[in-house]
Amino acid sequence: MKVLITGGCGFIGSEVVRVAIEQGHEVVNLDKLTYAGNPANVADVADDPRYSFINGDIADPQIATQSVQGVEVVINLAAESHVDRSLHNPTEFIETDVVGTATLIMAAREAGVRRFVQVSTDEVYGSIPAGAFKETDPIQPSSPYSASKAGGDLQALAIHHTFGQDIVITRGSNTYGPRQYPEKLVPLFITNALDGLPLPVYGDGQQIRDWIHVRDHAEGIWHAMEHGEAGQVYNVGGGNEWPNLEITERILAHTGASDDLITYVEDRPGHDRRYALDTTKLRGMGWAPKVDFDDGLASTVEWYRERRDWWEPIKSGEYADWHAKNYAGR
Ligand code: NAD
Ligand code: TYD
């Protein structure tokens, strides 16, 4: 099968590319190569004859039309994905996560693509003090990032309803593993700990996230693509709920760094307190996460320990400039 994977040079997208190639499929990777897109993330498959790359924007109708030609399935992971950045520049998020998603779906419909998978996030449901969100719960996003992802979901569901286009949505939980851009909690804290730099914990550090390993998330997306029903949403959660401070302490233990590095900083504005997903639906279809959280975290720390060549240029370049500009007060 020929599959178009967008955002394939990103963290989760590159893992979905690997899953597809391992299963013998032909992959077209469409990626704009934003600050978060890194060709090194797919270096291991780049020479495979089944792999090809298009450098372009999903929100560009011409690129979208060109990219879907002859494709059976589209898996859309291209997105602006970082909450903190969305607080500074929401319109960039709307452009890719809403306009880009709708543009790509319409191009896929025109080209007769059999199935479109929209990769979304648990953040569209908003914060939940107790219990876990089901796919039928209303969405109540609270950051510009999650609102733009919710906009993408609504476009997808509306186009399915209106035109009968076969669309499946996945909503994944906080993902960790190798190749994650070091602005997100886990890779930022691991790389800072390895360098003896402060770990900036927002607020009281008691915010809760449900963590899933990137391989489990990628396989969940693939499973929903293969076995999901058109027009349906599937939660993909790891079932590992931890307060941020607990994750921080585990990272310090795995890296051997000192607790003194923990630094409490001003809270993120509008910070969601807790995310939790009910994954009964996808589990009922035969998917289950396999990676034990502590094993996954330990192997992730090892990857960053060994791959300074991957993250040092990032942290000394664009990332450092952006943080200096936007976090001067923190
Ligand atoms: P990422 O930021 O690591 O990668 C995003 C990729 O998309 C990059 O390669 C970037 O160059 C590309 N891209 C951005 N804008 C584009 C555009 N307009 N056209 C083409 N390519 C573009 O993101 P990620 O963490 O791998 O997340 C992938 C998807 O999974 C996103 O849709 C995100 O919302 C969703 N998600 C992420 C998490 C998480 O914890 N990281 C959890 C749940 C869902
Ligand atoms: P993040 O990795 O940005 O993912 P998201 O906001 O999409 O859940 O953040 C995960 C949690 O960690 C979130 O509660 C914010 C918190 N956090 C910090 O405490 N310090 C940091 O430097 C970062 C990046 C995040």
Short mmCIF file of C-alpha atoms and ligand atoms in Angstrom, two decimals:
data_model
loop_
_atom_site.label_atom_id
_atom_site.label_comp_id
_atom_site.label_asym_id
_atom_site.label_seq_id
_atom_site.Cartn_x
_atom_site.Cartn_y
_atom_site.Cartn_z
CA MET A 1 0.00 0.00 0.00
CA LYS A 2 1.17 3.55 -0.72
CA VAL A 3 0.71 5.78 2.33
CA LEU A 4 1.25 9.52 2.69
CA ILE A 5 2.58 10.39 6.15
CA THR A 6 2.77 14.11 6.91
CA GLY A 7 5.06 15.48 9.60
CA GLY A 8 7.25 12.41 9.05
CA CYS A 9 10.40 14.31 10.04
CA GLY A 10 8.93 15.04 13.47
CA PHE A 11 8.99 13.00 16.66
CA ILE A 12 5.92 10.75 16.32
CA GLY A 13 5.65 11.02 12.52
CA SER A 14 9.12 9.52 12.05
CA GLU A 15 8.11 6.55 14.22
CA VAL A 16 4.95 6.03 12.11
CA VAL A 17 7.20 6.12 9.01
CA ARG A 18 9.32 3.34 10.57
CA VAL A 19 6.23 1.25 11.43
CA ALA A 20 4.98 1.57 7.82
CA ILE A 21 8.34 0.70 6.22
CA GLU A 22 8.87 -2.26 8.59
CA GLN A 23 5.51 -3.62 7.41
CA GLY A 24 6.59 -3.36 3.77
CA HIS A 25 4.52 -0.34 2.70
CA GLU A 26 5.51 2.44 0.33
CA VAL A 27 5.82 5.75 2.21
CA VAL A 28 5.66 9.32 0.96
CA ASN A 29 6.73 11.73 3.72
CA LEU A 30 5.41 15.30 3.32
CA ASP A 31 7.08 17.70 5.73
CA LYS A 32 7.60 21.46 5.77
CA LEU A 33 10.77 21.08 7.85
CA THR A 34 9.85 23.67 10.46
CA TYR A 35 12.15 24.09 13.48
CA ALA A 36 10.72 20.74 14.73
CA GLY A 37 11.24 18.81 11.50
CA ASN A 38 14.57 17.03 11.32
CA PRO A 39 15.64 14.81 8.39
CA ALA A 40 17.96 12.98 10.83
CA ASN A 41 14.80 11.49 12.37
CA VAL A 42 14.29 9.35 9.26
CA ALA A 43 17.96 8.80 8.36
CA ASP A 44 17.56 5.05 9.00
CA VAL A 45 14.93 4.67 6.23
CA ALA A 46 15.92 7.48 3.85
CA ASP A 47 17.73 5.12 1.45
CA ASP A 48 14.96 2.53 1.41
CA PRO A 49 13.51 2.29 -2.13
CA ARG A 50 9.99 2.34 -0.62
CA TYR A 51 10.60 5.78 0.96
CA SER A 52 10.29 9.19 -0.70
CA PHE A 53 10.22 12.75 0.63
CA ILE A 54 8.39 15.93 -0.36
CA ASN A 55 9.43 19.19 1.29
CA GLY A 56 6.23 21.23 1.49
CA ASP A 57 3.32 22.66 3.45
CA ILE A 58 0.05 20.74 4.00
CA ALA A 59 -1.76 24.10 3.86
CA ASP A 60 -0.59 24.69 0.27
CA PRO A 61 -3.37 23.29 -1.99
CA GLN A 62 -0.96 22.55 -4.86
CA ILE A 63 1.47 20.64 -2.65
CA ALA A 64 -1.43 18.81 -1.00
CA THR A 65 -2.87 17.78 -4.38
CA GLN A 66 0.52 16.66 -5.69
CA SER A 67 1.27 14.67 -2.52
CA VAL A 68 -1.93 12.59 -2.44
CA GLN A 69 -1.65 11.28 -6.03
CA GLY A 70 -1.83 7.48 -6.12
CA VAL A 71 -2.03 7.29 -2.34
CA GLU A 72 -4.37 4.80 -0.61
CA VAL A 73 -4.14 6.18 2.93
CA VAL A 74 -3.10 9.54 4.42
CA ILE A 75 -1.88 9.78 8.02
CA ASN A 76 -1.72 13.45 9.02
CA LEU A 77 0.75 14.20 11.80
CA ALA A 78 1.98 17.57 10.49
CA ALA A 79 1.27 20.16 13.15
CA GLU A 80 2.55 22.93 15.29
CA SER A 81 2.66 20.96 18.52
CA HIS A 82 4.04 22.90 21.47
CA VAL A 83 1.65 24.58 23.94
CA ASP A 84 4.18 27.19 25.10
CA ARG A 85 4.84 28.35 21.54
CA SER A 86 1.10 28.57 20.88
CA LEU A 87 0.81 31.15 23.68
CA HIS A 88 3.12 33.43 21.69
CA ASN A 89 1.91 32.78 18.14
CA PRO A 90 -1.57 31.21 17.88
CA THR A 91 -2.13 32.06 14.21
CA GLU A 92 0.73 29.83 13.04
CA PHE A 93 -1.06 26.98 14.82
CA ILE A 94 -4.39 27.77 13.13
CA GLU A 95 -2.65 27.90 9.73
CA THR A 96 -1.22 24.38 9.98
CA ASP A 97 -3.50 22.55 12.43
CA VAL A 98 -6.82 23.83 11.06
CA VAL A 99 -6.31 25.25 7.55
CA GLY A 100 -3.64 22.67 6.69
CA THR A 101 -5.78 19.77 7.91
CA ALA A 102 -8.84 20.90 5.93
CA THR A 103 -6.72 21.56 2.81
CA LEU A 104 -5.17 18.10 2.95
CA ILE A 105 -8.49 16.33 3.56
CA MET A 106 -10.11 18.09 0.61
CA ALA A 107 -7.17 17.18 -1.63
CA ALA A 108 -7.42 13.55 -0.44
CA ARG A 109 -11.16 13.51 -1.18
CA GLU A 110 -10.60 14.89 -4.71
CA ALA A 111 -7.94 12.24 -5.38
CA GLY A 112 -10.12 9.35 -4.12
CA VAL A 113 -7.90 8.48 -1.15
CA ARG A 114 -9.51 5.49 0.62
CA ARG A 115 -8.89 6.59 4.25
CA PHE A 116 -7.62 9.70 6.02
CA VAL A 117 -6.27 9.41 9.57
CA GLN A 118 -6.19 12.64 11.56
CA VAL A 119 -3.71 12.40 14.44
CA SER A 120 -5.02 14.50 17.31
CA THR A 121 -4.41 14.84 21.03
CA ASP A 122 -6.01 14.22 24.41
CA GLU A 123 -5.60 17.97 25.00
CA VAL A 124 -8.73 18.70 22.91
CA TYR A 125 -10.87 17.37 25.79
CA GLY A 126 -9.36 19.88 28.22
CA SER A 127 -8.53 19.22 31.85
CA ILE A 128 -10.32 16.58 33.97
CA PRO A 129 -10.06 16.59 37.81
CA ALA A 130 -10.96 12.87 38.19
CA GLY A 131 -11.89 9.95 35.93
CA ALA A 132 -10.95 9.72 32.25
CA PHE A 133 -12.26 11.11 28.98
CA LYS A 134 -14.16 8.87 26.57
CA GLU A 135 -14.31 9.55 22.83
CA THR A 136 -17.97 10.65 23.20
CA ASP A 137 -17.14 13.40 25.71
CA PRO A 138 -17.43 16.97 24.45
CA ILE A 139 -14.22 18.75 23.51
CA GLN A 140 -13.24 21.76 25.62
CA PRO A 141 -9.74 22.86 24.62
CA SER A 142 -8.04 25.49 26.76
CA SER A 143 -4.79 26.48 25.01
CA PRO A 144 -4.33 27.97 21.53
CA TYR A 145 -2.56 24.69 20.63
CA SER A 146 -5.40 22.42 21.76
CA ALA A 147 -8.00 24.77 20.27
CA SER A 148 -6.26 24.54 16.88
CA LYS A 149 -6.10 20.73 17.12
CA ALA A 150 -9.81 20.71 18.05
CA GLY A 151 -10.47 22.86 14.97
CA GLY A 152 -8.72 20.23 12.85
CA ASP A 153 -10.81 17.46 14.44
CA LEU A 154 -14.05 19.37 13.78
CA GLN A 155 -13.11 19.96 10.14
CA ALA A 156 -12.35 16.26 9.78
CA LEU A 157 -15.66 15.17 11.34
CA ALA A 158 -17.63 17.75 9.33
CA ILE A 159 -16.06 16.69 6.02
CA HIS A 160 -16.78 13.05 6.88
CA HIS A 161 -20.40 13.95 7.70
CA THR A 162 -20.91 16.14 4.63
CA PHE A 163 -19.13 14.18 1.90
CA GLY A 164 -18.83 10.69 3.40
CA GLN A 165 -15.01 10.89 3.19
CA ASP A 166 -13.56 8.01 5.22
CA ILE A 167 -11.83 9.68 8.18
CA VAL A 168 -10.57 8.24 11.47
CA ILE A 169 -9.31 10.42 14.33
CA THR A 170 -6.82 9.33 16.98
CA ARG A 171 -6.32 11.27 20.22
CA GLY A 172 -3.02 10.39 21.83
CA SER A 173 -1.71 11.21 25.28
CA ASN A 174 1.64 12.84 26.21
CA THR A 175 4.29 10.96 24.28
CA TYR A 176 7.94 10.36 25.20
CA GLY A 177 10.88 8.54 23.61
CA PRO A 178 13.87 9.13 21.33
CA ARG A 179 13.95 12.02 18.79
CA GLN A 180 11.56 14.36 20.66
CA TYR A 181 12.47 18.02 20.21
CA PRO A 182 14.04 19.18 23.49
CA GLU A 183 11.46 21.85 24.27
CA LYS A 184 8.95 19.33 25.69
CA LEU A 185 9.14 18.24 29.32
CA VAL A 186 10.90 14.85 29.03
CA PRO A 187 13.68 15.64 26.52
CA LEU A 188 14.23 19.14 27.97
CA PHE A 189 14.67 17.77 31.48
CA ILE A 190 16.84 14.83 30.36
CA THR A 191 19.21 17.02 28.33
CA ASN A 192 19.36 19.70 31.02
CA ALA A 193 20.07 17.06 33.68
CA LEU A 194 22.85 15.56 31.53
CA ASP A 195 24.41 19.04 31.31
CA GLY A 196 23.85 19.95 35.00
CA LEU A 197 21.40 22.73 34.05
CA PRO A 198 18.25 23.72 36.01
CA LEU A 199 15.00 21.78 35.41
CA PRO A 200 12.28 24.49 35.20
CA VAL A 201 9.19 23.01 36.92
CA TYR A 202 6.08 25.11 36.20
CA GLY A 203 4.01 26.12 39.25
CA ASP A 204 3.79 23.41 41.93
CA GLY A 205 4.73 20.54 39.59
CA GLN A 206 1.58 18.61 40.55
CA GLN A 207 0.00 18.74 37.07
CA ILE A 208 -0.78 15.23 35.85
CA ARG A 209 -0.20 13.80 32.36
CA ASP A 210 -0.77 10.28 31.00
CA TRP A 211 2.47 9.13 29.33
CA ILE A 212 2.82 6.80 26.34
CA HIS A 213 5.99 5.59 24.61
CA VAL A 214 6.35 6.80 21.01
CA ARG A 215 6.41 3.23 19.64
CA ASP A 216 3.13 2.41 21.41
CA HIS A 217 1.57 5.64 20.14
CA ALA A 218 2.72 4.98 16.55
CA GLU A 219 1.35 1.42 16.68
CA GLY A 220 -1.93 2.75 18.12
CA ILE A 221 -2.29 5.15 15.18
CA TRP A 222 -1.50 2.33 12.76
CA HIS A 223 -4.01 0.01 14.49
CA ALA A 224 -6.78 2.63 14.28
CA MET A 225 -5.91 3.15 10.60
CA GLU A 226 -6.21 -0.59 9.92
CA HIS A 227 -9.17 -1.50 12.12
CA GLY A 228 -11.05 1.73 12.88
CA GLU A 229 -14.47 2.67 11.57
CA ALA A 230 -15.01 5.74 9.40
CA GLY A 231 -16.13 8.80 11.36
CA GLN A 232 -14.91 7.38 14.67
CA VAL A 233 -12.48 8.77 17.25
CA TYR A 234 -9.99 6.52 19.10
CA ASN A 235 -8.15 7.44 22.29
CA VAL A 236 -4.52 6.24 22.40
CA GLY A 237 -3.25 6.51 25.98
CA GLY A 238 -0.45 4.82 27.85
CA GLY A 239 -2.22 4.48 31.21
CA ASN A 240 0.81 5.98 33.02
CA GLU A 241 -0.45 8.93 35.03
CA TRP A 242 2.21 10.86 36.90
CA PRO A 243 2.57 14.36 38.34
CA ASN A 244 5.31 16.34 36.59
CA LEU A 245 7.42 16.40 39.75
CA GLU A 246 7.44 12.58 39.85
CA ILE A 247 8.65 12.45 36.22
CA THR A 248 11.30 15.03 37.12
CA GLU A 249 12.57 12.93 40.03
CA ARG A 250 12.69 9.78 37.90
CA ILE A 251 14.68 11.61 35.23
CA LEU A 252 17.12 12.82 37.89
CA ALA A 253 17.46 9.23 39.16
CA HIS A 254 18.08 7.82 35.65
CA THR A 255 20.61 10.51 34.74
CA GLY A 256 22.31 10.46 38.15
CA ALA A 257 21.93 14.25 38.43
CA SER A 258 21.29 16.14 41.67
CA ASP A 259 17.83 17.09 43.06
CA ASP A 260 19.25 20.59 43.46
CA LEU A 261 18.64 21.11 39.74
CA ILE A 262 14.85 21.27 40.37
CA THR A 263 13.88 24.93 39.93
CA TYR A 264 10.31 26.11 40.45
CA VAL A 265 9.37 28.78 37.90
CA GLU A 266 6.27 30.83 37.15
CA ASP A 267 3.35 28.63 36.02
CA ARG A 268 2.26 28.37 32.38
CA PRO A 269 -0.76 30.68 31.84
CA GLY A 270 -4.01 28.65 31.62
CA HIS A 271 -2.11 25.47 32.52
CA ASP A 272 -4.31 22.33 32.29
CA ARG A 273 -4.16 20.45 35.59
CA ARG A 274 -4.77 16.87 34.52
CA TYR A 275 -5.23 14.82 31.34
CA ALA A 276 -6.59 11.27 31.37
CA LEU A 277 -7.92 8.99 28.64
CA ASP A 278 -10.26 6.02 28.68
CA THR A 279 -8.74 3.68 26.04
CA THR A 280 -11.34 0.88 26.27
CA LYS A 281 -12.42 1.43 22.66
CA LEU A 282 -9.04 0.85 20.96
CA ARG A 283 -8.06 -1.86 23.43
CA GLY A 284 -11.33 -3.63 22.55
CA MET A 285 -10.04 -3.75 18.95
CA GLY A 286 -6.84 -5.54 19.94
CA TRP A 287 -4.35 -2.72 20.59
CA ALA A 288 -2.51 -2.32 23.89
CA PRO A 289 0.57 -0.33 24.88
CA LYS A 290 3.57 -2.63 25.46
CA VAL A 291 6.37 -0.45 26.85
CA ASP A 292 6.69 -0.40 30.66
CA PHE A 293 7.02 3.26 31.71
CA ASP A 294 10.19 2.97 33.73
CA ASP A 295 11.92 0.81 31.08
CA GLY A 296 10.83 3.28 28.40
CA LEU A 297 12.10 6.25 30.38
CA ALA A 298 15.42 4.51 31.10
CA SER A 299 15.99 3.67 27.42
CA THR A 300 14.98 7.22 26.44
CA VAL A 301 17.58 8.66 28.85
CA GLU A 302 20.17 6.30 27.33
CA TRP A 303 19.28 7.49 23.81
CA TYR A 304 19.81 11.15 24.76
CA ARG A 305 23.01 10.25 26.62
CA GLU A 306 24.38 8.62 23.46
CA ARG A 307 22.98 11.07 20.90
CA ARG A 308 24.45 14.43 21.86
CA ASP A 309 25.17 14.80 18.14
CA TRP A 310 21.35 14.94 17.66
CA TRP A 311 20.39 17.43 20.36
CA GLU A 312 23.36 19.69 21.01
CA PRO A 313 23.04 21.56 17.68
CA ILE A 314 19.30 22.04 18.36
CA LYS A 315 19.81 23.44 21.85
CA SER A 316 22.55 25.80 20.78
CA GLY A 317 20.70 27.08 17.69
CA GLU A 318 17.09 28.04 16.96
CA TYR A 319 15.89 26.67 20.29
CA ALA A 320 18.29 28.82 22.30
CA ASP A 321 17.30 31.97 20.37
CA TRP A 322 13.59 31.33 20.87
CA HIS A 323 13.96 30.65 24.59
CA ALA A 324 16.14 33.69 25.13
CA LYS A 325 13.47 35.84 23.41
CA ASN A 326 10.34 34.37 25.04
CA TYR A 327 11.51 33.17 28.43
CA ALA A 328 13.73 36.02 29.50
CA GLY A 329 11.67 36.47 32.70
CA ARG A 330 11.36 32.81 33.71
P1 NAD B 1 6.65 17.54 16.16
O1 NAD B 1 6.50 18.99 16.50
O2 NAD B 1 7.82 16.76 16.67
O3 NAD B 1 6.66 17.36 14.57
C1 NAD B 1 5.78 18.03 13.72
C2 NAD B 1 6.26 17.81 12.30
O4 NAD B 1 5.33 18.43 11.40
C3 NAD B 1 7.63 18.44 12.00
O5 NAD B 1 8.42 17.53 11.26
C4 NAD B 1 7.30 19.68 11.18
O6 NAD B 1 8.33 20.06 10.28
C5 NAD B 1 6.04 19.21 10.45
N1 NAD B 1 5.16 20.33 10.04
C6 NAD B 1 4.75 21.37 10.80
N2 NAD B 1 3.96 22.18 10.08
C7 NAD B 1 3.84 21.61 8.84
C8 NAD B 1 3.13 21.97 7.68
N3 NAD B 1 2.36 23.07 7.61
N4 NAD B 1 3.22 21.17 6.59
C9 NAD B 1 4.00 20.05 6.62
N5 NAD B 1 4.70 19.67 7.71
C10 NAD B 1 4.61 20.44 8.81
O7 NAD B 1 5.27 16.89 16.60
P2 NAD B 1 4.98 15.48 17.28
O8 NAD B 1 5.20 15.59 18.74
O9 NAD B 1 5.65 14.40 16.52
O10 NAD B 1 3.41 15.38 17.04
C11 NAD B 1 2.90 14.80 15.84
C12 NAD B 1 1.38 14.86 15.90
O11 NAD B 1 0.91 14.15 17.05
C13 NAD B 1 0.83 16.29 16.02
O12 NAD B 1 -0.33 16.37 15.23
C14 NAD B 1 0.48 16.42 17.50
O13 NAD B 1 -0.58 17.32 17.68
C15 NAD B 1 0.08 14.99 17.84
N6 NAD B 1 0.30 14.60 19.25
C16 NAD B 1 1.52 14.80 19.86
C17 NAD B 1 1.69 14.38 21.18
C18 NAD B 1 3.00 14.56 21.91
O14 NAD B 1 3.06 14.33 23.13
N7 NAD B 1 4.07 14.94 21.24
C19 NAD B 1 0.63 13.78 21.87
C20 NAD B 1 -0.59 13.59 21.21
C21 NAD B 1 -0.73 13.99 19.90
P1 TYD B 2 4.85 19.51 27.57
O1 TYD B 2 5.90 18.49 27.35
O2 TYD B 2 5.05 20.90 27.04
O3 TYD B 2 3.49 18.87 27.02
P2 TYD B 2 1.95 19.40 27.21
O4 TYD B 2 1.95 20.78 27.69
O5 TYD B 2 1.47 19.28 25.80
O6 TYD B 2 1.31 18.44 28.15
O7 TYD B 2 4.60 19.65 29.13
C1 TYD B 2 4.23 18.54 29.92
C2 TYD B 2 3.96 19.03 31.33
O8 TYD B 2 5.20 19.52 31.88
C3 TYD B 2 3.01 20.22 31.37
O9 TYD B 2 2.21 20.09 32.55
C4 TYD B 2 3.91 21.42 31.47
C5 TYD B 2 5.10 20.90 32.26
N1 TYD B 2 6.39 21.53 31.94
C6 TYD B 2 7.19 22.06 32.98
O10 TYD B 2 6.83 21.98 34.17
N2 TYD B 2 8.37 22.64 32.65
C7 TYD B 2 8.80 22.75 31.36
O11 TYD B 2 9.89 23.32 31.10
C8 TYD B 2 7.99 22.19 30.32
C9 TYD B 2 8.43 22.27 28.87
C10 TYD B 2 6.80 21.59 30.66
#
